[in-house]
Amino acid sequence: MEKEFWEYSKDLYSKVPSKFIWLQDYAEIDVNFLLFCCWLGQLGKVLKPTEIKLFCSRVEPIRKNFIVPLRTARRFIKSSNHGISSECLKNSILAIELEGERIEQSILVNVSDLSSLGGKLLQDLTGIEMVHKNILSYLQHHKTSADNAIKKVFLEIFVAAFPDISRDSIKKVLTSSNYSQKNV
């Protein structure tokens, strides 16, 4: 299932990359974990808070000690004006960072019990509700209450993940909760 999750992630991320990066920068959301919440929800699995806690604890070491420092270094090189040819170095760091992201995804898949899941992605309102529940649980674990800006970004991600469902139908599901910790 590692390959399936990686392919799913590349596909969804490529549709709205700026939205994922914005969530990562604005709210310190783990994009890989957010993609994991989406993927599992679309496969019909709603994560329990205990599962989210376990999964986050398993990937925290690689994120904290490998992925995030590489991202910081890559962004520093990208924004620095030291007169060096930094494009090659930036791309090399990005390749290593992406390998770290793939390893994080491998950890998530291997810690999960995916034996009961089907292989077909839900592309209906049930799928939206399941993804929504997973994201709400993750936000609660992350101690993040979604402000209007975060809600708008999530709407765009849901529209990308569920292209056959109207924006209005998706919006109805998403507004059934205000993404706050109090209502999860």
Coordinates of C-alpha atoms in Angstrom, one line a residue:
M1 CA 0.0 0.0 0.0
E2 CA 3.0 2.3 0.3
K3 CA 3.1 2.8 -3.5
E4 CA -0.6 3.5 -3.6
F5 CA -0.3 6.1 -0.9
W6 CA 2.7 7.7 -2.5
E7 CA 0.9 7.9 -5.9
Y8 CA -2.3 9.2 -4.3
S9 CA -0.2 11.9 -2.5
K10 CA 1.7 13.0 -5.6
D11 CA -1.6 13.3 -7.5
L12 CA -3.6 15.3 -4.9
Y13 CA -0.6 17.4 -4.0
S14 CA 0.1 18.3 -7.6
K15 CA -3.5 19.7 -8.0
V16 CA -3.1 22.3 -5.2
P17 CA 0.5 22.5 -4.1
S18 CA 0.3 26.1 -2.9
K19 CA -2.5 25.2 -0.6
F20 CA -0.5 22.4 1.1
I21 CA 2.5 24.6 1.4
W22 CA 0.4 27.3 2.9
L23 CA -1.0 25.0 5.6
Q24 CA 2.5 23.7 6.3
D25 CA 3.8 27.3 6.8
Y26 CA 0.8 28.9 8.4
A27 CA -0.3 26.2 10.8
E28 CA 2.7 23.9 10.9
I29 CA 0.5 21.1 9.5
D30 CA 2.3 17.9 8.5
V31 CA 1.4 17.7 4.8
N32 CA 2.2 14.0 4.7
F33 CA -0.1 13.3 7.6
L34 CA -2.9 15.5 6.0
L35 CA -2.5 13.5 2.8
F36 CA -2.7 10.3 4.9
C37 CA -6.0 11.5 6.5
C38 CA -7.4 12.2 3.0
W39 CA -6.2 8.9 1.5
L40 CA -7.5 6.8 4.4
G41 CA -10.8 8.7 4.4
Q42 CA -11.3 8.1 0.7
L43 CA -10.5 4.4 1.3
G44 CA -13.3 4.3 3.9
K45 CA -11.3 4.5 7.2
V46 CA -12.0 7.0 9.9
L47 CA -9.0 7.4 12.2
K48 CA -9.5 7.2 16.0
P49 CA -7.8 9.8 18.1
T50 CA -5.6 7.1 19.6
E51 CA -4.4 6.1 16.1
I52 CA -3.6 9.7 15.2
K53 CA -1.6 10.0 18.4
L54 CA 0.3 6.8 17.6
F55 CA 1.0 7.6 14.0
C56 CA 2.1 11.2 14.8
S57 CA 4.5 9.8 17.5
R58 CA 6.0 7.4 15.1
V59 CA 6.8 9.9 12.4
E60 CA 7.8 12.8 14.7
P61 CA 11.5 11.7 14.9
I62 CA 12.0 11.7 11.1
R63 CA 10.1 14.9 10.7
K64 CA 11.8 16.8 13.5
N65 CA 15.3 15.5 12.9
F66 CA 15.5 15.0 9.1
I67 CA 12.6 16.4 7.0
V68 CA 12.1 19.8 8.6
P69 CA 15.8 20.7 8.9
L70 CA 16.3 19.8 5.2
R71 CA 13.4 22.0 4.3
T72 CA 14.8 24.8 6.4
A73 CA 18.2 24.5 4.7
R74 CA 16.7 24.3 1.2
R75 CA 14.6 27.4 1.8
F76 CA 17.6 29.2 3.2
I77 CA 19.6 28.5 0.1
K78 CA 16.7 29.4 -2.1
S79 CA 16.4 32.8 -0.5
S80 CA 20.1 33.6 0.1
N81 CA 22.0 35.9 -2.2
H82 CA 25.5 34.8 -1.6
G83 CA 26.5 34.8 -5.2
I84 CA 26.8 31.1 -5.4
S85 CA 25.1 28.9 -7.9
S86 CA 22.5 27.4 -5.6
E87 CA 20.1 25.8 -7.9
C88 CA 21.9 22.5 -8.1
L89 CA 22.4 22.4 -4.3
K90 CA 18.7 23.3 -3.7
N91 CA 17.6 20.6 -6.1
S92 CA 19.8 18.0 -4.4
I93 CA 18.5 18.9 -1.0
L94 CA 14.9 18.8 -2.3
A95 CA 15.5 15.2 -3.6
I96 CA 16.8 14.1 -0.2
E97 CA 13.8 15.9 1.5
L98 CA 11.4 14.1 -0.8
E99 CA 13.0 10.8 0.1
G100 CA 12.5 11.7 3.7
E101 CA 8.8 12.4 2.9
R102 CA 8.5 9.0 1.2
I103 CA 10.1 7.3 4.3
E104 CA 7.6 9.1 6.5
Q105 CA 4.8 7.8 4.3
S106 CA 6.2 4.3 4.6
I107 CA 6.2 4.5 8.4
L108 CA 2.6 5.7 8.3
V109 CA 1.4 2.8 6.1
N110 CA 3.4 0.2 8.0
V111 CA 2.1 1.3 11.4
S112 CA -1.5 1.2 10.1
D113 CA -3.8 -1.8 9.9
L114 CA -5.0 -1.4 6.3
S115 CA -6.1 -5.0 5.9
S116 CA -9.8 -4.2 5.9
L117 CA -9.6 -1.4 3.4
G118 CA -10.8 -1.7 -0.2
G119 CA -8.7 -0.4 -3.0
K120 CA -11.2 1.9 -4.5
L121 CA -11.3 5.5 -3.5
L122 CA -14.7 6.9 -2.4
Q123 CA -15.7 9.8 -4.6
D124 CA -19.0 10.6 -2.9
L125 CA -20.3 12.5 0.1
T126 CA -19.5 9.5 2.3
G127 CA -15.8 9.9 1.3
I128 CA -15.9 13.6 2.0
E129 CA -17.4 13.0 5.4
M130 CA -14.7 10.4 6.3
V131 CA -11.9 12.6 5.1
H132 CA -13.4 15.5 7.0
K133 CA -13.6 13.5 10.2
N134 CA -10.0 12.4 9.9
I135 CA -8.8 16.0 9.3
L136 CA -10.9 17.3 12.3
S137 CA -9.3 14.6 14.5
Y138 CA -5.9 15.5 13.3
L139 CA -6.5 19.2 13.9
Q140 CA -7.7 18.4 17.4
H141 CA -4.5 16.3 18.0
H142 CA -2.4 19.2 16.6
K143 CA -4.3 21.6 18.8
T144 CA -5.2 23.7 15.8
S145 CA -8.5 25.5 15.5
A146 CA -9.2 26.4 11.9
D147 CA -9.7 30.1 11.2
N148 CA -11.5 31.2 8.0
A149 CA -8.3 31.2 6.0
I150 CA -7.6 27.5 6.9
K151 CA -11.2 26.6 6.1
K152 CA -10.9 28.2 2.6
V153 CA -7.7 26.2 2.0
F154 CA -9.3 23.0 3.1
L155 CA -12.2 23.6 0.7
E156 CA -9.8 23.9 -2.2
I157 CA -8.1 20.6 -1.2
F158 CA -11.5 18.9 -0.9
V159 CA -12.5 20.2 -4.4
A160 CA -9.3 18.8 -5.8
A161 CA -9.7 15.4 -4.0
F162 CA -13.4 15.1 -5.1
P163 CA -13.5 16.6 -8.6
D164 CA -16.9 15.0 -9.4
I165 CA -18.7 16.6 -6.4
S166 CA -19.9 20.2 -6.6
R167 CA -18.2 22.9 -4.6
D168 CA -21.5 23.7 -2.9
S169 CA -22.0 20.0 -1.8
I170 CA -18.5 19.9 -0.4
K171 CA -19.0 23.2 1.4
K172 CA -22.2 21.9 3.1
V173 CA -20.2 18.9 4.5
L174 CA -17.3 21.1 5.6
T175 CA -19.6 23.7 7.3
S176 CA -21.3 21.0 9.3
S177 CA -18.5 21.6 11.7
N178 CA -16.5 24.7 12.3
Y179 CA -13.2 22.8 12.6
S180 CA -12.7 24.0 16.2
Q181 CA -11.4 21.8 18.9
K182 CA -14.6 22.3 20.9
N183 CA -16.7 20.6 18.3
V184 CA -14.6 17.6 17.4

